[in-house]
Short mmCIF file of C-alpha atoms in Angstrom, two decimals:
data_model
loop_
_atom_site.label_atom_id
_atom_site.label_comp_id
_atom_site.label_asym_id
_atom_site.label_seq_id
_atom_site.Cartn_x
_atom_site.Cartn_y
_atom_site.Cartn_z
CA UNK A 1 -32.82 72.58 -16.28
CA UNK A 2 -29.13 71.83 -15.91
CA UNK A 3 -29.79 68.55 -14.04
CA UNK A 4 -32.17 67.40 -16.77
CA UNK A 5 -29.58 68.19 -19.43
CA UNK A 6 -26.90 66.16 -17.57
CA UNK A 7 -29.25 63.19 -17.30
CA UNK A 8 -29.89 63.23 -21.06
CA UNK A 9 -26.15 63.50 -21.76
CA UNK A 10 -25.33 60.60 -19.44
CA UNK A 11 -28.11 58.52 -21.04
CA UNK A 12 -26.63 59.14 -24.48
CA UNK A 13 -23.07 58.33 -23.25
CA UNK A 14 -23.88 54.83 -21.90
CA UNK A 15 -24.81 53.30 -25.29
CA UNK A 16 -21.72 54.86 -26.82
CA UNK A 17 -19.52 53.28 -24.13
CA UNK A 18 -21.20 49.93 -24.67
CA UNK A 19 -20.66 50.14 -28.39
CA UNK A 20 -16.99 51.03 -27.86
CA UNK A 21 -16.57 48.15 -25.45
CA UNK A 22 -18.26 45.76 -27.90
CA UNK A 23 -15.94 46.91 -30.69
CA UNK A 24 -12.87 46.32 -28.50
CA UNK A 25 -14.13 42.88 -27.52
CA UNK A 26 -14.85 41.99 -31.14
CA UNK A 27 -11.37 43.01 -32.18
CA UNK A 28 -9.87 40.81 -29.47
CA UNK A 29 -12.23 38.00 -30.46
CA UNK A 30 -11.25 38.22 -34.12
CA UNK A 31 -7.49 38.65 -33.59
CA UNK A 32 -6.95 36.19 -30.73
CA UNK A 33 -4.42 33.41 -31.39
CA UNK A 34 -6.46 31.06 -29.19
CA UNK A 35 -9.60 29.41 -30.48
CA UNK A 36 -12.82 30.91 -29.04
CA UNK A 37 -16.28 29.37 -29.22
CA UNK A 38 -19.51 30.92 -27.93
CA UNK A 39 -22.32 28.45 -27.08
CA UNK A 40 -25.92 28.78 -26.02
CA UNK A 41 -26.05 27.50 -22.42
CA UNK A 42 -29.44 25.81 -22.86
CA UNK A 43 -29.04 24.12 -26.24
CA UNK A 44 -25.24 23.65 -26.04
CA UNK A 45 -25.09 24.75 -29.68
CA UNK A 46 -22.27 26.91 -31.06
CA UNK A 47 -23.45 30.43 -31.81
CA UNK A 48 -20.14 32.11 -32.68
CA UNK A 49 -16.55 31.15 -33.54
CA UNK A 50 -13.42 33.20 -34.07
CA UNK A 51 -11.13 32.94 -37.15
CA UNK A 52 -8.33 31.15 -35.32
CA UNK A 53 -10.69 28.30 -34.39
CA UNK A 54 -11.80 28.04 -38.03
CA UNK A 55 -8.13 27.84 -39.06
CA UNK A 56 -7.28 25.30 -36.32
CA UNK A 57 -10.02 22.76 -37.06
CA UNK A 58 -10.52 23.31 -40.78
CA UNK A 59 -14.29 23.76 -40.59
CA UNK A 60 -15.95 26.80 -42.16
CA UNK A 61 -17.75 29.26 -39.91
CA UNK A 62 -21.11 27.96 -41.13
CA UNK A 63 -20.06 24.38 -40.31
CA UNK A 64 -19.40 25.42 -36.73
CA UNK A 65 -22.66 27.23 -36.11
CA UNK A 66 -25.43 25.08 -34.66
CA UNK A 67 -23.13 22.16 -33.72
CA UNK A 68 -22.23 20.75 -30.33
CA UNK A 69 -18.64 20.36 -29.14
CA UNK A 70 -18.54 16.61 -29.63
CA UNK A 71 -19.49 17.11 -33.29
CA UNK A 72 -16.34 19.13 -34.00
CA UNK A 73 -13.88 16.73 -32.39
CA UNK A 74 -13.44 18.31 -28.97
CA UNK A 75 -14.72 15.34 -26.95
CA UNK A 76 -14.67 11.66 -27.87
CA UNK A 77 -18.45 11.28 -27.95
CA UNK A 78 -21.73 12.91 -27.11
CA UNK A 79 -21.94 11.39 -23.62
CA UNK A 80 -18.52 12.81 -22.72
CA UNK A 81 -19.63 16.22 -23.96
CA UNK A 82 -22.78 16.07 -21.88
CA UNK A 83 -20.78 15.09 -18.79
CA UNK A 84 -18.55 18.13 -19.29
CA UNK A 85 -21.63 20.36 -19.60
CA UNK A 86 -23.13 19.05 -16.41
CA UNK A 87 -19.90 19.89 -14.60
CA UNK A 88 -19.95 23.34 -16.21
CA UNK A 89 -23.56 23.94 -15.13
CA UNK A 90 -22.72 22.87 -11.58
CA UNK A 91 -19.51 24.92 -11.15
CA UNK A 92 -19.70 27.58 -13.85
CA UNK A 93 -16.15 26.72 -14.91
CA UNK A 94 -14.24 23.73 -16.32
CA UNK A 95 -10.66 23.31 -17.46
CA UNK A 96 -8.78 20.50 -19.20
CA UNK A 97 -5.02 20.97 -19.36
CA UNK A 98 -4.51 18.35 -22.05
CA UNK A 99 -7.56 17.50 -24.17
CA UNK A 100 -7.31 15.56 -27.46
CA UNK A 101 -8.80 17.38 -30.43
CA UNK A 102 -9.47 15.99 -33.90
CA UNK A 103 -9.66 18.34 -36.90
CA UNK A 104 -11.94 17.99 -39.87
CA UNK A 105 -9.00 16.41 -41.73
CA UNK A 106 -8.65 13.82 -38.92
CA UNK A 107 -5.45 15.40 -37.65
CA UNK A 108 -4.84 15.07 -33.93
CA UNK A 109 -4.00 18.05 -31.73
CA UNK A 110 -3.46 18.49 -28.01
CA UNK A 111 -5.25 21.51 -26.57
CA UNK A 112 -5.86 23.30 -23.30
CA UNK A 113 -9.63 23.80 -22.88
CA UNK A 114 -11.14 26.43 -20.55
CA UNK A 115 -14.86 27.11 -20.39
CA UNK A 116 -17.02 29.38 -18.22
CA UNK A 117 -20.62 30.59 -18.07
CA UNK A 118 -21.71 34.21 -17.98
CA UNK A 119 -24.88 36.22 -18.61
CA UNK A 120 -25.41 38.26 -21.73
CA UNK A 121 -28.56 40.30 -22.19
CA UNK A 122 -30.34 38.25 -19.57
CA UNK A 123 -29.37 34.96 -21.15
CA UNK A 124 -26.66 32.45 -20.14
CA UNK A 125 -23.90 31.86 -22.68
CA UNK A 126 -20.79 29.73 -22.56
CA UNK A 127 -17.36 30.87 -23.74
CA UNK A 128 -14.78 28.19 -24.57
CA UNK A 129 -11.15 29.10 -25.02
CA UNK A 130 -9.01 26.50 -26.83
CA UNK A 131 -5.22 26.81 -26.89
CA UNK A 132 -3.08 24.57 -29.11
CA UNK A 133 -0.41 22.96 -26.87
CA UNK A 134 0.84 20.41 -29.42
CA UNK A 135 4.20 22.15 -29.82
CA UNK A 136 4.51 22.59 -26.06
CA UNK A 137 3.77 18.89 -25.57
CA UNK A 138 6.38 18.03 -28.19
CA UNK A 139 8.96 20.21 -26.42
CA UNK A 140 8.05 18.69 -23.06
CA UNK A 141 8.43 15.19 -24.51
CA UNK A 142 11.80 16.06 -25.99
CA UNK A 143 12.91 17.56 -22.70
CA UNK A 144 11.67 14.49 -20.86
CA UNK A 145 13.51 12.23 -23.30
CA UNK A 146 16.67 14.33 -22.98
CA UNK A 147 16.43 14.12 -19.21
CA UNK A 148 15.98 10.35 -19.41
CA UNK A 149 18.98 10.03 -21.73
CA UNK A 150 21.07 12.26 -19.48
CA UNK A 151 20.05 10.31 -16.38
CA UNK A 152 20.83 7.03 -18.18
CA UNK A 153 24.29 8.33 -19.12
CA UNK A 154 24.88 9.59 -15.58
CA UNK A 155 23.80 6.30 -14.04
CA UNK A 156 25.97 4.29 -16.45
CA UNK A 157 29.04 6.40 -15.75
CA UNK A 158 31.85 4.77 -13.79
CA UNK A 159 32.72 8.20 -12.42
CA UNK A 160 30.83 9.57 -9.46
CA UNK A 161 28.60 12.53 -10.39
CA UNK A 162 27.30 15.06 -7.88
CA UNK A 163 25.14 18.13 -8.55
CA UNK A 164 24.90 20.71 -5.77
CA UNK A 165 22.66 23.73 -5.35
CA UNK A 166 23.54 26.35 -2.73
CA UNK A 167 25.96 23.89 -1.07
CA UNK A 168 23.22 21.28 -0.81
CA UNK A 169 23.39 17.94 -2.62
CA UNK A 170 20.81 17.97 -5.42
CA UNK A 171 21.68 14.74 -7.28
CA UNK A 172 24.13 11.83 -7.07
CA UNK A 173 24.52 8.90 -9.44
CA UNK A 174 24.94 5.21 -8.61
CA UNK A 175 28.75 5.28 -8.93
CA UNK A 176 28.91 8.16 -6.45
CA UNK A 177 26.81 6.26 -3.92
CA UNK A 178 29.05 3.20 -4.22
CA UNK A 179 32.17 5.32 -3.92
CA UNK A 180 30.99 6.78 -0.62
CA UNK A 181 29.32 3.64 0.76
CA UNK A 182 25.69 4.78 0.55
CA UNK A 183 22.76 2.63 -0.61
CA UNK A 184 20.12 5.15 -1.71
CA UNK A 185 20.25 8.71 -3.15
CA UNK A 186 17.83 9.85 -0.43
CA UNK A 187 20.59 9.38 2.14
CA UNK A 188 22.56 12.23 0.53
CA UNK A 189 20.10 14.44 -1.38
CA UNK A 190 19.40 17.59 0.62
CA UNK A 191 22.48 17.16 2.81
CA UNK A 192 25.16 19.85 3.09
CA UNK A 193 28.06 19.14 0.75
CA UNK A 194 30.49 18.92 3.67
CA UNK A 195 29.01 15.52 4.62
CA UNK A 196 31.11 13.89 1.87
CA UNK A 197 34.33 15.84 2.44
CA UNK A 198 36.94 15.14 5.11
CA UNK A 199 37.15 17.94 7.72
CA UNK A 200 40.70 18.81 6.65
CA UNK A 201 39.55 19.63 3.09
CA UNK A 202 36.01 20.94 3.75
CA UNK A 203 36.75 24.68 4.04
CA UNK A 204 39.03 24.67 0.99
CA UNK A 205 36.40 23.02 -1.21
CA UNK A 206 33.56 25.21 0.08
CA UNK A 207 35.59 28.31 -0.76
CA UNK A 208 36.21 26.93 -4.26
CA UNK A 209 32.45 26.66 -4.78
CA UNK A 210 31.67 30.09 -3.34
CA UNK A 211 34.32 31.82 -5.44
CA UNK A 212 33.04 29.99 -8.54
CA UNK A 213 29.54 31.40 -7.94
CA UNK A 214 31.08 34.88 -7.51
CA UNK A 215 32.35 34.60 -11.06
CA UNK A 216 35.94 33.92 -10.07
CA UNK A 217 38.02 31.07 -11.45
CA UNK A 218 39.11 28.60 -8.77
CA UNK A 219 40.76 25.34 -9.88
CA UNK A 220 38.42 23.22 -12.03
CA UNK A 221 40.36 20.08 -11.16
CA UNK A 222 41.78 19.19 -7.78
CA UNK A 223 42.39 16.33 -5.39
CA UNK A 224 40.83 15.93 -1.97
CA UNK A 225 39.92 13.34 0.62
CA UNK A 226 36.29 12.25 0.60
CA UNK A 227 34.48 11.05 3.69
CA UNK A 228 32.55 7.78 3.37
CA UNK A 229 29.37 6.89 5.23
CA UNK A 230 31.36 4.81 7.73
CA UNK A 231 33.71 7.73 8.44
CA UNK A 232 36.69 6.36 6.50
CA UNK A 233 38.40 8.54 3.89
CA UNK A 234 39.15 7.96 0.22
CA UNK A 235 41.54 9.76 -2.15
CA UNK A 236 39.53 11.46 -4.90
CA UNK A 237 40.06 13.67 -7.93
CA UNK A 238 37.35 16.17 -8.91
CA UNK A 239 36.49 17.93 -12.18
CA UNK A 240 34.06 20.79 -11.55
CA UNK A 241 31.83 23.02 -13.67
CA UNK A 242 29.12 25.58 -12.84
CA UNK A 243 25.85 26.18 -14.70
CA UNK A 244 22.83 28.46 -14.37
CA UNK A 245 19.55 26.62 -14.93
CA UNK A 246 15.99 27.83 -14.33
CA UNK A 247 17.08 30.61 -12.00
CA UNK A 248 19.43 28.48 -9.92
CA UNK A 249 23.21 28.11 -9.85
CA UNK A 250 24.28 24.49 -9.96
CA UNK A 251 27.75 23.03 -9.53
CA UNK A 252 28.41 19.65 -11.14
CA UNK A 253 31.37 17.59 -9.91
CA UNK A 254 32.79 14.48 -11.57
CA UNK A 255 34.57 12.31 -8.99
CA UNK A 256 37.23 9.68 -9.64
CA UNK A 257 38.66 7.31 -7.02
CA UNK A 258 42.43 7.73 -7.24
CA UNK A 259 43.33 5.50 -4.31
CA UNK A 260 45.11 3.02 -6.60
CA UNK A 261 46.80 5.81 -8.52
CA UNK A 262 47.99 7.45 -5.32
CA UNK A 263 49.31 4.08 -4.22
CA UNK A 264 51.03 3.65 -7.58
CA UNK A 265 52.52 7.13 -7.33
CA UNK A 266 53.78 6.31 -3.85
CA UNK A 267 55.22 3.09 -5.20
CA UNK A 268 56.90 4.97 -8.04
CA UNK A 269 58.33 7.50 -5.61
CA UNK A 270 59.59 4.64 -3.45
CA UNK A 271 61.12 2.88 -6.45
CA UNK A 272 62.71 6.13 -7.60
CA UNK A 273 64.10 6.61 -4.11
CA UNK A 274 65.30 3.02 -4.13
CA UNK A 275 67.02 3.47 -7.49
CA UNK A 276 68.61 6.66 -6.23
CA UNK A 277 70.11 4.81 -3.27
CA UNK A 278 71.69 1.93 -5.21
CA UNK A 279 75.34 2.14 -6.19
CA UNK A 280 74.68 1.69 -9.89
CA UNK A 281 73.96 4.14 -12.68
CA UNK A 282 70.39 3.60 -13.91
CA UNK A 283 69.47 5.33 -17.16
CA UNK A 284 66.29 4.80 -19.18
CA UNK A 285 65.69 5.95 -22.76
CA UNK A 286 62.89 5.67 -25.27
CA UNK A 287 63.50 3.81 -28.54
CA UNK A 288 64.87 7.00 -30.10
CA UNK A 289 67.60 7.18 -27.45
CA UNK A 290 66.09 10.17 -25.59
CA UNK A 291 66.80 10.01 -21.84
CA UNK A 292 63.63 9.66 -19.74
CA UNK A 293 65.23 8.66 -16.42
CA UNK A 294 68.63 9.43 -14.88
CA UNK A 295 69.32 8.48 -11.28
CA UNK A 296 71.68 10.14 -8.84
CA UNK A 297 74.46 7.59 -9.27
CA UNK A 298 74.40 8.23 -13.04
CA UNK A 299 75.17 11.85 -12.20
CA UNK A 300 78.06 10.71 -10.01
CA UNK A 301 79.36 8.29 -12.64
CA UNK A 302 78.96 10.41 -15.78
CA UNK A 303 79.08 13.95 -14.39
CA UNK A 304 75.73 15.14 -15.83
CA UNK A 305 72.86 16.14 -13.52
CA UNK A 306 69.39 14.67 -14.10
CA UNK A 307 68.12 18.13 -15.11
CA UNK A 308 70.84 18.37 -17.77
CA UNK A 309 70.37 14.80 -19.01
CA UNK A 310 66.59 14.44 -19.29
CA UNK A 311 65.30 15.02 -22.80
CA UNK A 312 68.70 14.74 -24.47
CA UNK A 313 70.02 11.93 -26.63
CA UNK A 314 72.14 9.38 -24.76
CA UNK A 315 74.96 9.76 -27.31
CA UNK A 316 75.34 13.44 -26.35
CA UNK A 317 76.12 12.39 -22.78
CA UNK A 318 78.34 9.34 -23.15
CA UNK A 319 79.99 7.42 -25.99
CA UNK A 320 80.08 3.66 -25.49
CA UNK A 321 82.18 1.89 -28.13
CA UNK A 322 79.27 -0.04 -29.65
CA UNK A 323 79.69 -1.55 -33.12
CA UNK A 324 76.71 -1.72 -35.48
CA UNK A 325 76.60 -5.51 -35.17
CA UNK A 326 76.44 -5.24 -31.40
CA UNK A 327 73.62 -2.64 -31.57
CA UNK A 328 71.56 -5.00 -33.76
CA UNK A 329 72.29 -7.85 -31.37
CA UNK A 330 71.22 -5.76 -28.38
CA UNK A 331 67.90 -4.77 -30.02
CA UNK A 332 67.26 -8.39 -31.03
CA UNK A 333 67.55 -9.50 -27.40
CA UNK A 334 65.42 -6.63 -26.11
CA UNK A 335 62.62 -7.24 -28.63
CA UNK A 336 62.51 -10.85 -27.43
CA UNK A 337 62.07 -9.59 -23.86
CA UNK A 338 65.62 -10.49 -22.90
CA UNK A 339 68.32 -8.46 -21.18
CA UNK A 340 71.74 -7.97 -22.76
CA UNK A 341 75.06 -7.47 -20.97
CA UNK A 342 78.33 -6.10 -22.37
CA UNK A 343 81.48 -4.23 -21.40
CA UNK A 344 82.54 -0.89 -22.90
CA UNK A 345 84.86 2.03 -22.36
CA UNK A 346 82.53 4.89 -21.41
CA UNK A 347 83.28 8.60 -21.55
CA UNK A 348 82.44 10.98 -18.71
CA UNK A 349 81.40 14.63 -19.02
CA UNK A 350 85.02 15.76 -18.41
CA UNK A 351 86.29 13.56 -21.26
CA UNK A 352 87.85 10.84 -19.12
CA UNK A 353 86.85 7.21 -19.71
CA UNK A 354 86.40 4.13 -17.56
CA UNK A 355 85.59 0.47 -18.21
CA UNK A 356 81.92 -0.18 -17.50
CA UNK A 357 79.65 -3.17 -17.52
CA UNK A 358 76.28 -2.18 -19.04
CA UNK A 359 73.13 -4.26 -18.69
CA UNK A 360 70.32 -3.28 -21.06
CA UNK A 361 66.80 -4.49 -20.24
CA UNK A 362 63.54 -3.94 -22.16
CA UNK A 363 60.74 -1.63 -21.06
CA UNK A 364 57.50 -3.08 -22.40
CA UNK A 365 53.94 -1.75 -22.37
CA UNK A 366 50.96 -3.81 -21.20
CA UNK A 367 50.82 -5.54 -24.59
CA UNK A 368 54.44 -6.64 -24.42
CA UNK A 369 55.60 -4.12 -27.04
CA UNK A 370 59.08 -2.71 -26.54
CA UNK A 371 58.82 1.03 -25.77
CA UNK A 372 62.18 1.79 -24.17
CA UNK A 373 65.44 0.58 -22.72
CA UNK A 374 66.78 0.72 -19.19
CA UNK A 375 70.51 0.52 -18.84
CA UNK A 376 72.40 -0.23 -15.64
CA UNK A 377 76.05 0.86 -15.71
CA UNK A 378 78.71 -0.36 -13.29
CA UNK A 379 82.29 0.82 -13.01
CA UNK A 380 84.23 -2.45 -13.35
CA UNK A 381 86.79 -1.26 -10.83
CA UNK A 382 84.03 -1.69 -8.29
CA UNK A 383 82.69 -4.86 -9.89
CA UNK A 384 83.35 -7.35 -7.16
CA UNK A 385 81.87 -5.12 -4.51
CA UNK A 386 78.88 -4.31 -6.67
CA UNK A 387 78.20 -7.72 -8.22
CA UNK A 388 75.67 -9.03 -5.69
CA UNK A 389 73.56 -5.89 -5.72
CA UNK A 390 73.79 -5.72 -9.53
CA UNK A 391 72.18 -9.15 -9.96
CA UNK A 392 69.40 -8.27 -7.56
CA UNK A 393 68.74 -4.97 -9.28
CA UNK A 394 68.68 -6.61 -12.70
CA UNK A 395 66.14 -9.17 -11.54
CA UNK A 396 64.09 -6.43 -9.96
CA UNK A 397 63.99 -4.42 -13.18
CA UNK A 398 63.06 -7.49 -15.22
CA UNK A 399 60.26 -8.35 -12.82
CA UNK A 400 58.88 -4.81 -12.96
CA UNK A 401 58.89 -4.68 -16.77
CA UNK A 402 57.08 -8.01 -17.16
CA UNK A 403 54.98 -8.12 -13.98
CA UNK A 404 51.57 -8.56 -15.53
CA UNK A 405 52.29 -11.31 -18.01
CA UNK A 406 54.74 -13.10 -15.71
CA UNK A 407 52.30 -13.18 -12.79
CA UNK A 408 49.30 -14.51 -14.70
CA UNK A 409 51.29 -16.99 -16.75
CA UNK A 410 53.16 -18.47 -13.79
CA UNK A 411 50.12 -19.44 -11.73
CA UNK A 412 48.62 -22.89 -12.23
CA UNK A 413 45.06 -21.57 -12.03
CA UNK A 414 43.31 -20.54 -15.20
CA UNK A 415 43.07 -16.75 -15.60
CA UNK A 416 41.01 -15.16 -18.32
CA UNK A 417 39.10 -11.98 -19.11
CA UNK A 418 35.83 -11.67 -21.03
CA UNK A 419 34.09 -8.77 -22.68
CA UNK A 420 30.39 -8.20 -21.97
CA UNK A 421 29.43 -10.49 -24.86
CA UNK A 422 31.26 -13.46 -23.36
CA UNK A 423 34.21 -13.32 -25.77
CA UNK A 424 37.76 -13.91 -24.51
CA UNK A 425 40.05 -10.90 -24.57
CA UNK A 426 42.82 -12.53 -22.50
CA UNK A 427 43.81 -16.01 -21.30
CA UNK A 428 46.97 -16.95 -19.41
CA UNK A 429 49.41 -19.60 -20.56
CA UNK A 430 48.09 -22.53 -18.43
CA UNK A 431 44.64 -22.08 -19.96
CA UNK A 432 46.06 -21.71 -23.49
CA UNK A 433 48.03 -24.92 -22.92
CA UNK A 434 44.82 -26.69 -21.89
CA UNK A 435 43.12 -25.54 -25.09
CA UNK A 436 46.18 -26.17 -27.23
CA UNK A 437 45.94 -22.65 -28.63
CA UNK A 438 47.94 -19.46 -28.87
CA UNK A 439 46.57 -16.26 -27.39
CA UNK A 440 45.68 -14.70 -30.75
CA UNK A 441 43.77 -17.89 -31.65
CA UNK A 442 41.60 -17.56 -28.54
CA UNK A 443 40.96 -13.81 -28.47
CA UNK A 444 37.51 -12.90 -29.77
CA UNK A 445 36.08 -16.40 -29.34
CA UNK A 446 33.47 -17.64 -26.89
CA UNK A 447 33.02 -21.08 -25.26
CA UNK A 448 31.01 -22.37 -28.22
CA UNK A 449 33.74 -21.27 -30.66
CA UNK A 450 36.32 -23.10 -28.54
CA UNK A 451 34.39 -26.39 -28.94
CA UNK A 452 33.15 -26.64 -25.36
CA UNK A 453 30.23 -29.10 -25.05
CA UNK A 454 27.03 -27.16 -25.71
CA UNK A 455 25.60 -27.74 -22.24
CA UNK A 456 28.84 -26.62 -20.55
CA UNK A 457 29.29 -23.62 -22.88
CA UNK A 458 25.72 -22.51 -22.18
CA UNK A 459 26.19 -22.96 -18.43
CA UNK A 460 29.42 -20.95 -18.39
CA UNK A 461 27.85 -18.23 -20.57
CA UNK A 462 24.94 -17.94 -18.13
CA UNK A 463 27.38 -17.70 -15.20
CA UNK A 464 29.28 -14.89 -16.94
CA UNK A 465 26.03 -13.02 -17.51
CA UNK A 466 25.07 -13.53 -13.87
CA UNK A 467 28.37 -11.97 -12.74
CA UNK A 468 27.88 -9.04 -15.15
CA UNK A 469 24.30 -8.46 -14.01
CA UNK A 470 24.88 -8.78 -10.27
CA UNK A 471 28.47 -7.64 -9.88
CA UNK A 472 28.98 -10.54 -7.46
CA UNK A 473 31.72 -13.17 -7.64
CA UNK A 474 30.67 -16.73 -8.52
CA UNK A 475 32.47 -20.04 -7.91
CA UNK A 476 31.71 -23.35 -9.59
CA UNK A 477 33.57 -26.57 -10.44
CA UNK A 478 32.99 -28.42 -13.70
CA UNK A 479 34.80 -31.41 -15.26
CA UNK A 480 36.04 -30.61 -18.74
CA UNK A 481 37.92 -32.34 -21.57
CA UNK A 482 39.92 -29.92 -23.71
CA UNK A 483 40.10 -30.07 -27.54
CA UNK A 484 43.53 -31.72 -27.07
CA UNK A 485 41.94 -34.54 -25.06
CA UNK A 486 43.19 -33.40 -21.65
CA UNK A 487 40.81 -33.86 -18.71
CA UNK A 488 40.65 -31.17 -16.07
CA UNK A 489 38.31 -29.22 -13.84
CA UNK A 490 37.06 -25.73 -14.68
CA UNK A 491 36.58 -23.59 -11.55
#
């Protein structure tokens, strides 16, 4: 009797479990935020649709029922829908990661479409799950565009850019390749970072990177020697930052070639050493009279050390007997790029005075604007002995302050600089003389503006563009008659 009772109880429990399962499924079906369609496997007609699908496409529930997929905008046409069904019948499962979908209001969506076949009450049915991926596609497109913009900026940068991951090179830009003598990124990507660092600096830089990943704060800017593909070294300056992206720690390094700067610094140190060895006082001030340079002989002559003198006004350190008229005369000469020489009684730190010959020369910036004054002082009691070296030093200082303009204007060849649009931004004096123009009359103009013959102007413009595009030097010779009637050759 007990066994029969258990069988009856179990028989009653099964329908209850089925009903509970059906209720749970229906709740999921109704509340799902993906579209769900149920189709008859034989007729391919829609037999059920959830609310989200109604909301997504804009059809009513009744408009869905009895239709095929192609009739509600899921496939382009009936033939395409039938092809999808044949694949579904053959495999029992189909998936489209990016399927175009058109709503009742003709709005376009991108959806992920997954369909499979299963049996229900002895009959085959098809369940289609449709997920709206329009926003995801939009985000992906924006990310793709951002990546393209970032890559474009990186590739256009004149600074070398390297991204490393776990001490392996992940990315390098074009400027970086050129800096290290490589042709293709594949030659470096995947390589250990030490391949581009000289052995003497490798361990120091690796420790910087490791400590950065440990959360410490090593220098974010430093200098080191890079190792080129051919084994030669190059002086570089690095600016480094770390970032955490998609589960990985990346280190991005901006590289600048400082070979020229290091050479200039060496030259400056040499010149400073040279000026410290001459037997003349050399003092430089800005236009406000603040001392910016004070050599060792100035200390000997005036009694003030360089540390005491720098940053102070020249009149606090010495008192030349300069009348107002003389000061105006001095500045007039300097603003014209000329040196000025005079003799004064100069006071030392201890209050004693001595007769000195002072030569003031202009310090000009690259545009020829006066930005300071360099004064060479000589004790006249030593004048005869010092005279020869004084002249040489004066010439040297004048050459240094006007090196750029003097060099380009003294050569007989034509020297000029263009911007990327073919407009002149500089021309030396021989070329200005050929045109019969002043520099400010030529700046901003192109060959057409300067009345070159149209065929010659076009030819020269094309040659400029060729140099810009290829980065290669180009030589050509062309006869030319200037606006002043002078015949010459343009090379």
